[in-house]
Structures are given as C-alpha cells and as structure tokens.
mmCIF file of C-alpha atoms and ligand atoms in Angstrom:
data_model
loop_
_atom_site.group_PDB
_atom_site.id
_atom_site.type_symbol
_atom_site.label_atom_id
_atom_site.label_comp_id
_atom_site.label_asym_id
_atom_site.label_seq_id
_atom_site.Cartn_x
_atom_site.Cartn_y
_atom_site.Cartn_z
ATOM 1 C CA UNK S 1 143.496 48.679 69.452
ATOM 2 C CA UNK S 2 143.261 50.115 65.977
ATOM 3 C CA UNK S 3 141.098 53.095 64.976
ATOM 4 C CA UNK S 4 138.022 52.615 63.043
ATOM 5 C CA UNK S 5 137.221 54.125 59.775
ATOM 6 C CA UNK S 6 134.461 56.575 58.299
ATOM 7 C CA UNK S 7 132.647 56.016 55.121
ATOM 8 C CA UNK S 8 130.337 58.386 53.884
ATOM 9 C CA UNK S 9 127.760 57.841 51.492
ATOM 10 C CA UNK S 10 126.181 60.771 49.644
ATOM 11 C CA UNK S 11 123.846 61.867 46.550
ATOM 12 C CA UNK S 12 120.653 63.038 45.507
ATOM 13 C CA UNK S 13 117.551 61.292 46.588
ATOM 14 C CA UNK S 14 116.833 57.907 44.859
ATOM 15 C CA UNK S 15 120.624 57.463 44.355
ATOM 16 C CA UNK S 16 120.704 54.244 46.473
ATOM 17 C CA UNK S 17 122.400 55.685 49.658
ATOM 18 C CA UNK S 18 120.164 53.591 52.351
ATOM 19 C CA UNK S 19 120.353 50.516 49.864
ATOM 20 C CA UNK S 20 124.467 50.908 50.023
ATOM 21 C CA UNK S 21 124.165 51.670 53.629
ATOM 22 C CA UNK S 22 122.111 48.136 54.198
ATOM 23 C CA UNK S 23 124.579 46.524 51.736
ATOM 24 C CA UNK S 24 127.326 47.200 54.226
ATOM 25 C CA UNK S 25 125.083 46.187 57.317
ATOM 26 C CA UNK S 26 124.693 42.872 55.611
ATOM 27 C CA UNK S 27 128.487 42.389 54.957
ATOM 28 C CA UNK S 28 128.974 43.007 58.997
ATOM 29 C CA UNK S 29 125.825 40.868 59.942
ATOM 30 C CA UNK S 30 127.277 37.917 57.774
ATOM 31 C CA UNK S 31 130.674 38.019 59.661
ATOM 32 C CA UNK S 32 128.584 37.974 62.844
ATOM 33 C CA UNK S 33 130.265 41.615 63.834
ATOM 34 C CA UNK S 34 128.389 43.609 66.229
ATOM 35 C CA UNK S 35 126.452 46.783 65.037
ATOM 36 C CA UNK S 36 124.123 49.130 65.625
ATOM 37 C CA UNK S 37 122.022 51.375 63.411
ATOM 38 C CA UNK S 38 120.596 54.771 63.901
ATOM 39 C CA UNK S 39 118.324 57.485 62.134
ATOM 40 C CA UNK S 40 116.988 60.658 63.044
ATOM 41 C CA UNK S 41 113.625 60.390 64.642
ATOM 42 C CA UNK S 42 112.169 63.449 62.329
ATOM 43 C CA UNK S 43 112.134 60.940 59.307
ATOM 44 C CA UNK S 44 109.058 59.130 59.946
ATOM 45 C CA UNK S 45 108.410 58.118 56.352
ATOM 46 C CA UNK S 46 107.898 54.385 56.607
ATOM 47 C CA UNK S 47 108.022 53.843 60.459
ATOM 48 C CA UNK S 48 110.301 54.796 63.175
ATOM 49 C CA UNK S 49 112.312 51.663 64.237
ATOM 50 C CA UNK S 50 113.643 50.874 60.609
ATOM 51 C CA UNK S 51 115.588 52.295 57.694
ATOM 52 C CA UNK S 52 113.673 51.801 54.552
ATOM 53 C CA UNK S 53 115.062 52.149 51.016
ATOM 54 C CA UNK S 54 112.975 53.402 48.275
ATOM 55 C CA UNK S 55 113.035 49.873 46.680
ATOM 56 C CA UNK S 56 111.607 48.716 50.307
ATOM 57 C CA UNK S 57 114.538 46.917 51.679
ATOM 58 C CA UNK S 58 114.421 47.405 55.444
ATOM 59 C CA UNK S 59 116.738 46.963 58.503
ATOM 60 C CA UNK S 60 115.925 47.718 62.206
ATOM 61 C CA UNK S 61 117.295 50.882 63.655
ATOM 62 C CA UNK S 62 117.248 53.102 66.712
ATOM 63 C CA UNK S 63 115.442 56.641 66.202
ATOM 64 C CA UNK S 64 117.494 59.404 67.935
ATOM 65 C CA UNK S 65 116.943 62.907 68.166
ATOM 66 C CA UNK S 66 120.286 64.299 69.092
ATOM 67 C CA UNK S 67 123.595 62.776 68.045
ATOM 68 C CA UNK S 68 125.107 62.287 71.646
ATOM 69 C CA UNK S 69 122.333 59.801 72.191
ATOM 70 C CA UNK S 70 123.888 57.397 69.647
ATOM 71 C CA UNK S 71 126.714 57.182 72.713
ATOM 72 C CA UNK S 72 124.247 55.972 75.389
ATOM 73 C CA UNK S 73 123.508 52.962 73.151
ATOM 74 C CA UNK S 74 126.986 51.678 72.710
ATOM 75 C CA UNK S 75 127.818 48.783 74.887
ATOM 76 C CA UNK S 76 131.434 48.919 74.155
ATOM 77 C CA UNK S 77 131.877 45.689 72.049
ATOM 78 C CA UNK S 78 130.366 47.521 68.547
ATOM 79 C CA UNK S 79 132.423 46.725 65.466
ATOM 80 C CA UNK S 80 130.525 49.185 63.377
ATOM 81 C CA UNK S 81 127.805 51.979 63.646
ATOM 82 C CA UNK S 82 125.373 52.898 60.793
ATOM 83 C CA UNK S 83 123.512 56.081 60.552
ATOM 84 C CA UNK S 84 121.084 57.029 57.694
ATOM 85 C CA UNK S 85 119.602 60.430 57.025
ATOM 86 C CA UNK S 86 122.565 62.294 58.368
ATOM 87 C CA UNK S 87 121.454 65.667 56.938
ATOM 88 C CA UNK S 88 118.604 65.672 59.425
ATOM 89 C CA UNK S 89 121.052 65.412 62.626
ATOM 90 C CA UNK S 90 122.829 68.502 64.088
ATOM 91 C CA UNK S 91 126.766 69.261 63.474
ATOM 92 C CA UNK S 92 127.606 67.973 66.965
ATOM 93 C CA UNK S 93 127.319 64.503 64.953
ATOM 94 C CA UNK S 94 130.979 65.208 63.837
ATOM 95 C CA UNK S 95 132.322 65.003 67.393
ATOM 96 C CA UNK S 96 130.278 61.858 68.128
ATOM 97 C CA UNK S 97 131.226 60.415 65.019
ATOM 98 C CA UNK S 98 135.138 61.043 65.575
ATOM 99 C CA UNK S 99 135.009 59.729 69.094
ATOM 100 C CA UNK S 100 133.256 56.254 67.851
ATOM 101 C CA UNK S 101 136.162 56.161 65.230
ATOM 102 C CA UNK S 102 138.917 56.910 67.794
ATOM 103 C CA UNK S 103 137.643 54.081 69.963
ATOM 104 C CA UNK S 104 137.976 51.576 67.138
ATOM 105 C CA UNK S 105 134.327 51.602 65.549
ATOM 106 C CA UNK S 106 134.047 51.545 61.821
ATOM 107 C CA UNK S 107 131.491 54.366 61.081
ATOM 108 C CA UNK S 108 129.202 54.432 58.030
ATOM 109 C CA UNK S 109 126.975 57.341 57.313
ATOM 110 C CA UNK S 110 124.668 58.020 54.598
ATOM 111 C CA UNK S 111 122.903 61.317 53.518
ATOM 112 C CA UNK S 112 122.010 64.112 51.309
ATOM 113 C CA UNK S 113 124.999 66.363 50.351
ATOM 114 C CA UNK S 114 122.618 68.846 48.785
ATOM 115 C CA UNK S 115 119.327 70.321 49.426
ATOM 116 C CA UNK S 116 116.857 70.898 46.621
ATOM 117 C CA UNK S 117 118.105 74.461 46.491
ATOM 118 C CA UNK S 118 121.432 72.920 45.770
ATOM 119 C CA UNK S 119 122.742 74.173 49.169
ATOM 120 C CA UNK S 120 125.198 71.939 51.074
ATOM 121 C CA UNK S 121 123.822 70.025 54.443
ATOM 122 C CA UNK S 122 126.789 71.304 56.762
ATOM 123 C CA UNK S 123 126.773 68.134 58.630
ATOM 124 C CA UNK S 124 127.119 66.071 55.564
ATOM 125 C CA UNK S 125 130.106 68.204 54.563
ATOM 126 C CA UNK S 126 131.802 67.872 57.865
ATOM 127 C CA UNK S 127 131.602 64.336 57.624
ATOM 128 C CA UNK S 128 132.944 64.137 54.129
ATOM 129 C CA UNK S 129 135.778 66.355 55.217
ATOM 130 C CA UNK S 130 136.841 63.536 57.945
ATOM 131 C CA UNK S 131 135.940 60.590 55.827
ATOM 132 C CA UNK S 132 138.429 57.957 54.763
ATOM 133 C CA UNK S 133 136.126 56.891 51.812
ATOM 134 C CA UNK S 134 133.230 58.886 50.269
ATOM 135 C CA UNK S 135 130.958 57.172 48.174
ATOM 136 C CA UNK S 136 129.169 59.554 45.794
ATOM 137 C CA UNK S 137 125.815 57.997 44.383
ATOM 138 C CA UNK S 138 124.025 58.994 41.225
ATOM 139 C CA UNK S 139 120.319 58.694 40.229
ATOM 140 C CA UNK S 140 118.546 58.315 36.704
ATOM 141 C CA UNK S 141 117.718 61.636 35.946
ATOM 142 C CA UNK S 142 113.960 62.083 35.908
ATOM 143 C CA UNK S 143 113.791 64.104 32.835
ATOM 144 C CA UNK S 144 116.292 62.996 30.418
ATOM 145 C CA UNK S 145 116.747 59.361 31.579
ATOM 146 C CA UNK S 146 120.558 59.455 31.752
ATOM 147 C CA UNK S 147 122.332 57.917 34.830
ATOM 148 C CA UNK S 148 123.614 61.493 35.715
ATOM 149 C CA UNK S 149 121.278 62.445 38.538
ATOM 150 C CA UNK S 150 123.177 64.436 41.078
ATOM 151 C CA UNK S 151 120.723 66.921 41.953
ATOM 152 C CA UNK S 152 117.239 66.859 43.644
ATOM 153 C CA UNK S 153 114.504 69.064 42.394
ATOM 154 C CA UNK S 154 111.285 69.791 44.484
ATOM 155 C CA UNK S 155 108.321 70.279 42.434
ATOM 156 C CA UNK S 156 105.553 71.011 44.904
ATOM 157 C CA UNK S 157 104.957 73.136 48.223
ATOM 158 C CA UNK S 158 107.139 75.424 50.149
ATOM 159 C CA UNK S 159 110.710 76.463 50.326
ATOM 160 C CA UNK S 160 111.583 74.628 53.463
ATOM 161 C CA UNK S 161 114.995 72.620 52.958
ATOM 162 C CA UNK S 162 113.695 70.161 55.849
ATOM 163 C CA UNK S 163 110.550 68.721 54.432
ATOM 164 C CA UNK S 164 110.082 64.909 54.633
ATOM 165 C CA UNK S 165 108.871 63.301 51.440
ATOM 166 C CA UNK S 166 109.260 61.190 48.360
ATOM 167 C CA UNK S 167 107.994 60.799 45.107
ATOM 168 C CA UNK S 168 105.146 63.306 46.012
ATOM 169 C CA UNK S 169 107.774 66.206 46.032
ATOM 170 C CA UNK S 170 110.756 65.403 44.808
ATOM 171 C CA UNK S 171 112.785 64.064 41.616
ATOM 172 C CA UNK S 172 116.379 63.290 41.131
ATOM 173 C CA UNK S 173 117.792 64.983 37.971
ATOM 174 C CA UNK S 174 121.039 65.927 36.300
ATOM 175 C CA UNK S 175 122.549 69.322 36.367
ATOM 176 C CA UNK S 176 121.206 70.303 32.934
ATOM 177 C CA UNK S 177 117.763 69.352 33.832
ATOM 178 C CA UNK S 178 117.901 70.774 36.896
ATOM 179 C CA UNK S 179 118.726 74.018 35.349
ATOM 180 C CA UNK S 180 115.922 73.942 32.816
ATOM 181 C CA UNK S 181 113.160 73.027 35.438
ATOM 182 C CA UNK S 182 114.211 76.058 37.582
ATOM 183 C CA UNK S 183 114.285 78.532 34.494
ATOM 184 C CA UNK S 184 110.773 77.090 33.430
ATOM 185 C CA UNK S 185 109.284 77.470 36.786
ATOM 186 C CA UNK S 186 110.647 80.682 37.932
HETATM 187 P P1 LIG R 1 118.437 56.853 48.509
HETATM 188 O O1 LIG R 1 118.323 56.571 50.066
HETATM 189 O O2 LIG R 1 119.489 57.477 47.923
HETATM 190 O O3 LIG R 1 117.186 57.582 48.569
HETATM 191 P P2 LIG R 1 117.411 54.131 48.135
HETATM 192 O O4 LIG R 1 118.508 53.193 48.329
HETATM 193 O O5 LIG R 1 116.202 54.443 49.405
HETATM 194 O O6 LIG R 1 118.072 55.664 47.692
HETATM 195 O O7 LIG R 1 116.646 53.919 46.814
HETATM 196 C C1 LIG R 1 117.326 53.347 45.746
HETATM 197 C C2 LIG R 1 116.200 53.067 44.680
HETATM 198 O O8 LIG R 1 115.153 53.697 44.221
HETATM 199 C C3 LIG R 1 116.673 52.021 43.666
HETATM 200 O O9 LIG R 1 117.472 50.853 43.797
HETATM 201 C C4 LIG R 1 115.572 51.948 42.380
HETATM 202 O O10 LIG R 1 114.720 50.976 42.894
HETATM 203 C C5 LIG R 1 114.758 53.097 43.167
HETATM 204 N N1 LIG R 1 114.453 54.335 42.205
HETATM 205 C C6 LIG R 1 113.395 55.139 42.091
HETATM 206 N N2 LIG R 1 113.842 56.356 41.569
HETATM 207 C C7 LIG R 1 115.137 56.220 41.007
HETATM 208 C C8 LIG R 1 116.080 57.109 40.039
HETATM 209 N N3 LIG R 1 115.617 58.060 39.558
HETATM 210 N N4 LIG R 1 117.152 56.661 40.059
HETATM 211 C C9 LIG R 1 117.609 55.450 40.651
HETATM 212 N N5 LIG R 1 116.812 54.408 41.514
HETATM 213 C C10 LIG R 1 115.806 55.039 41.580
HETATM 214 P P1 LIG R 2 116.315 59.897 50.699
HETATM 215 O O1 LIG R 2 117.616 60.513 50.292
HETATM 216 O O2 LIG R 2 116.824 58.577 51.665
HETATM 217 O O3 LIG R 2 115.588 59.535 49.423
HETATM 218 O O4 LIG R 2 115.575 60.682 51.774
HETATM 219 C C1 LIG R 2 116.085 62.315 51.822
HETATM 220 C C2 LIG R 2 114.849 62.732 52.750
HETATM 221 O O5 LIG R 2 114.936 64.365 53.005
HETATM 222 C C3 LIG R 2 113.599 62.814 52.292
HETATM 223 O O6 LIG R 2 112.478 62.755 53.269
HETATM 224 C C4 LIG R 2 113.235 64.237 51.793
HETATM 225 C C5 LIG R 2 113.857 64.927 52.485
HETATM 226 N N1 LIG R 2 114.753 66.268 51.848
HETATM 227 C C6 LIG R 2 114.624 67.531 52.637
HETATM 228 O O7 LIG R 2 114.263 67.715 53.712
HETATM 229 N N2 LIG R 2 115.036 68.537 51.954
HETATM 230 C C7 LIG R 2 115.714 68.556 50.773
HETATM 231 O O8 LIG R 2 116.314 69.600 50.274
HETATM 232 C C8 LIG R 2 115.489 67.209 50.122
HETATM 233 C C9 LIG R 2 116.310 67.258 48.642
HETATM 234 C C10 LIG R 2 115.135 66.020 50.645
HETATM 235 MG MG1 LIG R 3 117.562 56.957 52.005
HETATM 236 ZN ZN1 LIG R 4 118.735 64.984 32.784
#
C-alpha cells in the first residue's frame, strides 16, 4: 500500500480556503471515493454539522474537539480525510495527520496561516512543514481592491487571537493596507 499525501490550504479570511477544500471533496465524491470531513467544534458560525464557505456552499462534517477523535471515526476504508479551520485544533493534529498519511489516506487541511496580529498559528505551520503541497490563497484587499490580500485585519473588539466571526469583525487586506490601518488605529 502506498502512503497518502498531505495538501494544506492556507491564506487570510475570505481567500477561498473552504471553497477550495469543498472542490477537492467534490473530486473525491465524483470518483466514488470514501471520505470523511471534520471541523473543530469551536467554529459554530453557521452550524455544527457542516463546513460552510463565505459564498454559502456547504458540506456535511463531523465536529470534533480533540484531533485524536478523528481516528475514532475512521473505518479503515477511507481514501481521503478533509479538515477545515485547523487553526482551532491543538498541535497533536500533526501526529494524527501523519498517522493517516502513513496508513494510505490523502489528507486535506485548510486553515489560517496567520492571526489578525500576523502571528503564525503553530498547528498550521507544523502541517505546512509536512505538506506535499501547500496552496496559498489570496483575497481581494478590502481597502485598495487589489488581489493581494494576504493578511486579516480585525476592526472591532478585543485582542483575542481566537475569536469566531466574519464580516462583523474581520476584513482581508494586503500588506500595505494592513500597515496603514495599524498606524491609523494605534
Ligand atoms: P475562507 O475559507 O478562506 O474564508 P471561503 O471559501 O469561505 O474563504 O469564501 C470565499 C468566498 O468569499 C469567495 O468566493 C467570495 O465569494 C467571498 N468573498 C468575500 N470577501 C472576499 C474578498 N475580500 N476576497 C475574496 N473573496 C471574498
Ligand atoms: P475563515 O478563514 O474560514 O474565514 O474563518 C476564520 C475563522 O477564524 C473565523 O471564525 C474568525 C476566526 N479568526 C480568529 O479566531 N482569529 C484570527 O486572528 C482571525 C484572523 C480569524
Ligand atoms: Mg473557511
Ligand atoms: Zn490593499
């Protein structure tokens, strides 16, 4: 048996990470492959049994709290496993993902590479280190309109780096606009 491969999809908010994950899910589904889809329970934004993109496409998913729970849902015949919002899972996700790849499962992970403070989410960085392929997505910058959005800016509330939200709190911006906004508001 061959080992599986790891694809990691990263970028700022609204850059199409979940949409890209859903496209890969469609490819495996069309090929009648066995798949499982997971998301962290903390992300209650739309509902707890689906992953949902900002453009409202949705796929059923199993909500988990700890990475190890993923293994308890596997039946041993899966071709691929998909995990959205990996930044909300702890770093033991690395071992769980490696175990799946070594047992022949293709693993697709999507998540934020950087917090709104531009600090790396360590779990995403660890997965990127093991990835066979990293897909780095961009968003349209909310300020200048260029397709260069690599960062997320938070315009309300507290400094929490774990804070569920959408257009009510966060915009995607390019590096220049991120620096301008920070200078203006600090
Ligand atoms: P992510 O999971 O990276 O947040 P999604 O796949 O959920 O991204 O959403 C991507 C969709 O968000 C795009 O197809 C587009 O319809 C919408 N969208 C909203 N704001 C932006 C933006 N600033 N740049 C790009 N797409 C945006
Ligand atoms: P998205 O990447 O699919 O748009 O979702 C990102 C989620 O992460 C959203 O619920 C907001 C949250 N978030 C944080 O908790 N901390 C952050 O620093 C950023 C940028 C987003
Ligand atoms: Mg998403
Ligand atoms: Zn910009």
